[in-house]
XYZ file of C-alpha atoms in Angstrom:
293
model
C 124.906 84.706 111.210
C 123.769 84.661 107.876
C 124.109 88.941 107.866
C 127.667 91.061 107.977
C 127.970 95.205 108.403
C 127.134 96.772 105.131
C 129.918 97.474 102.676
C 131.193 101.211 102.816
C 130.334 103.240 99.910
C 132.134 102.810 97.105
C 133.318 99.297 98.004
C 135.106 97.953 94.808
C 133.843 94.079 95.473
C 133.330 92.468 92.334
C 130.348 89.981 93.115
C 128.327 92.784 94.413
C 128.804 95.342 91.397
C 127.882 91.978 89.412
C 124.546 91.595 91.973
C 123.625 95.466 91.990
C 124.440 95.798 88.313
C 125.541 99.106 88.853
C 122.735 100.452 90.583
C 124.398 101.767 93.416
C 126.566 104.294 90.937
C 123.531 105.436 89.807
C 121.778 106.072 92.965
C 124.953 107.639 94.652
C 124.937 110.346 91.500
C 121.365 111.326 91.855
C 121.095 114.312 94.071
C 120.029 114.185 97.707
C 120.458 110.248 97.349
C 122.161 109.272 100.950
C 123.119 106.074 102.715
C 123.154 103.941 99.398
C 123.565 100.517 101.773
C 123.955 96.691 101.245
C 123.896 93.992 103.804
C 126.169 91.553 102.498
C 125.142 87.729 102.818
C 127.100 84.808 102.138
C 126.637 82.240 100.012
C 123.653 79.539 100.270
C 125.552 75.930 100.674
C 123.652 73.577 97.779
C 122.632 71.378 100.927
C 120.292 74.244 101.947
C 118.806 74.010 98.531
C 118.550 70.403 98.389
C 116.565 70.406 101.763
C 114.583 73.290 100.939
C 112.995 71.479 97.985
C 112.707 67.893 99.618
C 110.842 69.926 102.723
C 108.512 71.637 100.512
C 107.952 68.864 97.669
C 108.949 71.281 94.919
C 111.795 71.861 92.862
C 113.326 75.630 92.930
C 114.139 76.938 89.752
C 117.580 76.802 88.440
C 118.011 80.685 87.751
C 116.772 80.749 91.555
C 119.560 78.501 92.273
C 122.230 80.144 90.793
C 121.137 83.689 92.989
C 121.482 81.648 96.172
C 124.737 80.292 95.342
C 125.917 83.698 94.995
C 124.155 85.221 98.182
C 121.252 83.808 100.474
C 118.903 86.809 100.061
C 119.480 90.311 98.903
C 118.662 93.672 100.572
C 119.712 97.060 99.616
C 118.234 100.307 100.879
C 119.008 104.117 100.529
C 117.480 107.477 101.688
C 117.124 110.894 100.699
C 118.099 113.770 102.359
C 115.478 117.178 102.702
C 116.770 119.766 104.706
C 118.539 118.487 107.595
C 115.881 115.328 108.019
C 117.209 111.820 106.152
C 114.064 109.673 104.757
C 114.393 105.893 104.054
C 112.717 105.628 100.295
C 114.497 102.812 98.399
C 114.005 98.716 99.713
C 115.079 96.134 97.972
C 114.711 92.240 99.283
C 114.799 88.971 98.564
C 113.699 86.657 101.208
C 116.874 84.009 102.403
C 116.078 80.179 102.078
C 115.682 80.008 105.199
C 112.511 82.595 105.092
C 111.113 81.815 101.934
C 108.194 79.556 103.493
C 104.729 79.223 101.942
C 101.691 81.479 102.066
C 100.143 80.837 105.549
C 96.893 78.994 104.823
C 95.766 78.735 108.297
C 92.769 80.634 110.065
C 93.103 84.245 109.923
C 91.892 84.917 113.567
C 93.474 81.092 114.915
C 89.716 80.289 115.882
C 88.343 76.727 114.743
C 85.434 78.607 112.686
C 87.726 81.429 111.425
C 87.817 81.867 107.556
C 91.153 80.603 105.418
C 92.996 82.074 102.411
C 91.276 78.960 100.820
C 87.877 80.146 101.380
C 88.293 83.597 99.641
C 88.684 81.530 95.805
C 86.613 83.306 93.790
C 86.409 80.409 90.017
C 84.529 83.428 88.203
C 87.920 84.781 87.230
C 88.614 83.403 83.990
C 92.596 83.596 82.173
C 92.848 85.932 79.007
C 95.560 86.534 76.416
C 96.603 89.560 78.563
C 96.272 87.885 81.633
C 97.419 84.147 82.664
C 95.347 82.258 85.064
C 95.662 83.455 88.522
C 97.279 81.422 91.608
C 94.682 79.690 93.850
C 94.767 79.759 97.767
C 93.757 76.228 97.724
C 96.577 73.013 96.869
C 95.591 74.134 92.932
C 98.506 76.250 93.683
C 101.415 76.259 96.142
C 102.568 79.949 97.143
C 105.645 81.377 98.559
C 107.082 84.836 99.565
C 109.654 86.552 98.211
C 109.148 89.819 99.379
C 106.822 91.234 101.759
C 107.185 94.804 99.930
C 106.998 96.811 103.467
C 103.653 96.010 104.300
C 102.247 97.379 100.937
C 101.503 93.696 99.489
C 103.515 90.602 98.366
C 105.574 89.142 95.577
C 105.349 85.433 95.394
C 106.619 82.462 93.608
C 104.059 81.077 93.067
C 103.903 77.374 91.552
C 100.592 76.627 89.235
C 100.367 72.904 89.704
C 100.558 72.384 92.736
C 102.302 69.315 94.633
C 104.614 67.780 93.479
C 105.982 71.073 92.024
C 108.347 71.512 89.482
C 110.705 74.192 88.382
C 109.133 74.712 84.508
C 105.739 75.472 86.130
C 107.272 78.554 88.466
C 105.647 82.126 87.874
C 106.507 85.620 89.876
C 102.862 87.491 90.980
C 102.251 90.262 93.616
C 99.279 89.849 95.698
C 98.048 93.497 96.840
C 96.520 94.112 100.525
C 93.670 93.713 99.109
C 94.273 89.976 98.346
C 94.552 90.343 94.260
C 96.632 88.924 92.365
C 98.605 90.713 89.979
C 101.108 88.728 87.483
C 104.461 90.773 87.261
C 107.255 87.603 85.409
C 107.792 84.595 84.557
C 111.049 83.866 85.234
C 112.796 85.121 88.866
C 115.199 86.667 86.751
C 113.228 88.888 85.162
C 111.682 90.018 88.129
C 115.465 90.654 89.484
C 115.500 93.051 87.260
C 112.720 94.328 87.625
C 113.392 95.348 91.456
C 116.359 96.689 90.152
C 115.380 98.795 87.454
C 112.466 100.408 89.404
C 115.206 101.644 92.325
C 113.378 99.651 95.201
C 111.089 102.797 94.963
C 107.569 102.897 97.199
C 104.708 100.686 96.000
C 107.012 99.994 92.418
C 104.991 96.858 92.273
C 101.761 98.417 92.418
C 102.776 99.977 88.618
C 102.013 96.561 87.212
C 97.997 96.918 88.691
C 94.880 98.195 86.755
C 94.975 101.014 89.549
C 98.711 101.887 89.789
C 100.837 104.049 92.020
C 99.671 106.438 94.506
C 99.714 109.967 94.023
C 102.629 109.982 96.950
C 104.685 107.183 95.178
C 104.315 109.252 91.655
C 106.042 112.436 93.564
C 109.009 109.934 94.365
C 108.333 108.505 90.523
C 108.821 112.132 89.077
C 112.114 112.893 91.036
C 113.944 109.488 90.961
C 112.896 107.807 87.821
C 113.045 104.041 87.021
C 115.576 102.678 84.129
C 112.673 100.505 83.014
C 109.504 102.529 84.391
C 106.597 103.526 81.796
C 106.238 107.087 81.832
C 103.289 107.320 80.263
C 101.488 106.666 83.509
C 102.756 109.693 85.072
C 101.035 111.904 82.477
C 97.741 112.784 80.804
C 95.084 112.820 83.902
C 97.567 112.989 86.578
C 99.313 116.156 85.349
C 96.265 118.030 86.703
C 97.297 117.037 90.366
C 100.874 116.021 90.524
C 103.394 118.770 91.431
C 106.372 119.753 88.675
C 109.661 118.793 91.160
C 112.792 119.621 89.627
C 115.903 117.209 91.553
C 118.327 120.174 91.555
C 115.832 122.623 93.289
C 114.493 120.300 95.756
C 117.716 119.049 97.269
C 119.815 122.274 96.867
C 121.060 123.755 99.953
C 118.391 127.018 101.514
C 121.092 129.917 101.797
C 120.000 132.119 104.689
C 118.754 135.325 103.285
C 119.682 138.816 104.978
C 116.695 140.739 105.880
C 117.103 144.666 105.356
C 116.287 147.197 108.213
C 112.862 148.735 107.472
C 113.182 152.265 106.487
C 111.624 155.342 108.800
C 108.158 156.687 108.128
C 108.422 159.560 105.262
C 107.945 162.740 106.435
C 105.552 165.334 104.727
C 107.421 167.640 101.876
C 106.369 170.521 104.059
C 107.919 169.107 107.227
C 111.023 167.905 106.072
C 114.579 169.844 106.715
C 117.199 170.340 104.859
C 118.431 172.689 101.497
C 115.988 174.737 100.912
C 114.917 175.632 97.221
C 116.111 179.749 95.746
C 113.473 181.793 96.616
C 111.575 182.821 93.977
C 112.835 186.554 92.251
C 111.276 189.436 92.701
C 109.721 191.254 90.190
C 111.569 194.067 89.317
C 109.984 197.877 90.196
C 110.484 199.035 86.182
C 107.856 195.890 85.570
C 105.666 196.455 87.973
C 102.785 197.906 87.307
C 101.140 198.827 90.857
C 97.282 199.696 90.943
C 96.696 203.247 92.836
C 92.825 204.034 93.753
C-alpha cells in the first residue's frame, strides 16, 4: 500500500517538517484550526520513474524527480472547528506516479459522434507578454493531472511540444470547470510552494484567474490568510459585501448567559403599601383666619 495512518500531531519526523516547510506549526497556532493531518507515503523507487516516462514518451522534470524520491504524492488536510461542528477547509495533493495519467481525450458521452477535448480548440487565442501561449487539447500539447482541486478545476503539467516530450519544455496551468486555461508556474517547484503558501485553502487556484475567488472562499481568505496571497484582491469593491471576521471572536468559546427573572407589574403610587409619608401639619388656630357670614 502506497498510504500509512497519518502522523500524530506534533510528530518530530524530519523529512516531513522538510516537505510541509513548517506549515503545519502554523496551521496548528491559528485558532479553531483542528485535525492538521498528513498521510505519509513512501518513497517512489527510480524504476517507477523510469517506466513512467518510457510509458508516456516524455521525460519528467528533474525537480519532479527529486519530490518523488522523497514521497510518491503528497496530501495534507485540516479543519476548523465552529461551535461544536468540525469543517474540512484545507486540501493539499499531489497526484502519486501511479495516478498522474494524461488528460482524457476521449468522447465526453463514450458515443462514436460525441464531441472530444480536441474539438473545443479555439486558435483565436493569441500568447501576450502577460500571458504565454496556452496548452492545446490536441497532440500540440500533452496534458497531465496533478491535482484535481476537489472538483473545483485542475492543475496540470502540461508539456508544450508535444511527443516526444522533454523536461525543459514542462509548464504548471489550472484548467477551470469551465475548460480555461489559466497559467499559474513554470517550474513544479514553484507551484509546491505555491500550494503551500496559500494553506490548501478553497478555490486558492482560482486567485490566479481574471475572475478570482468566490465571495465564500474570500470569507475563508479574510480569516486564514495565505503567506504568499495578494491582499489587494480582498479590498476596494469587495469591502462593500464581504463581512469584517475577526479569528479570536469567531472561534472563541459562547459562555452560556444567565437570564434574570422578569420583575412583577408596577403597581400604581396610589395602590401601593407600605410607609406612609407625615401627614401634612395643621395650620395652627392663632393663623387661621376663619371666614364667619
Amino acid at each position: 500500500m502506497e498510504e500509512t495512518p497519518p502522523p500524530p500531531l506534533g510528530c518530530n519526523k524530519p523529512h516531513l517538517e522538510k516537505l510541509t516547510l513548517g506549515i503545519t506549526r502554523i496551521l496548528e497556532s491559528s485558532p479553531g484550526v483542528t485535525e492538521v493531518t498528513i498521510i505519509e507515503k513512501a518513497p517512489a523507487e527510480r524504476h517507477m520513474i523510469s517506466s513512467w516516462e518510457q510509458k508516456n514518451d516524455c521525460m519528467m522534470p528533474e525537480d519532479m524527480k527529486n519530490f518523488y524520491l522523497m514521497t510518491n504524492g503528497f496530501h495534507m488536510t485540516w479543519s476548523v472547528k465552529l461551535d461544536e461542528h468540525i469543517i474540512p477547509l484545507g486540501n493539499m495533493a499531489i497526484n502519486s506516479i501511479s495516478k498522474l495519467t494524461e488528460l482524457n481525450q476521449s468522447s465526453v458521452y463514450s458515443l462514436p459522434s460525441a464531441p472530444t477535448l480536441a474539438d473545443l480548440e479555439d486558435d483565436t487565442y493569441e500568447a501576450s507578454e502577460d500571458q504565454p501561449e496556452k496548452p492545446h487539447f490536441d497532440s500540440r500539447s500533452v496534458i497531465f493531472e496533478l491535482d484535481s482541486c476537489n472538483g473545483n478545476g485542475k492543475v496540470c503539467l502540461v508539456y508544450k511540444t508535444g511527443k516526444p516530450a522533454l523536461a525543459q519544455d514542462t509548464e504548471i496551468w489550472f484548467l477551470d470547470r469551465a475548460l480555461y486555461w489559466h497559467f499559474l508556474t513554470d517550474t513544479f517547484t514553484a507551484y509546491y510552494r505555491l500550494l503551500i503558501t496559500h494553506l490548501g485553502l478553497p478555490q486558492w487556484q482560482y486567485a490566479f484567474t481574471s475572475y478570482g475567488i468566490s465571495p465564500q472562499a474570500k470569507q475563508w481568505f479574510s480569516l486564514f490568510k495565505p503567506i504568499t496571497y495578494n491582499t489587494d484582491l480582498l479590498t476596494g469593491e469587495t469591502d462593500s459585501f464581504m463581512n469584517k471576521l475577526d479569528p479570536s471572536k469567531v472561534f472563541k468559546t459562547k459562555n452560556k448567559t444567565v437570564i434574570p427573572k422578569k420583575k412583577g407589574p408596577v403597581q400604581p403610587a396610589g395602590g401601593q403599601k407600605g410607609p406612609s409619608a407625615p401627614p401634612a401639619p395643621k395650620p395652627s388656630s392663632s393663623s387661621a383666619n376663619p371666614i364667619r357670614k
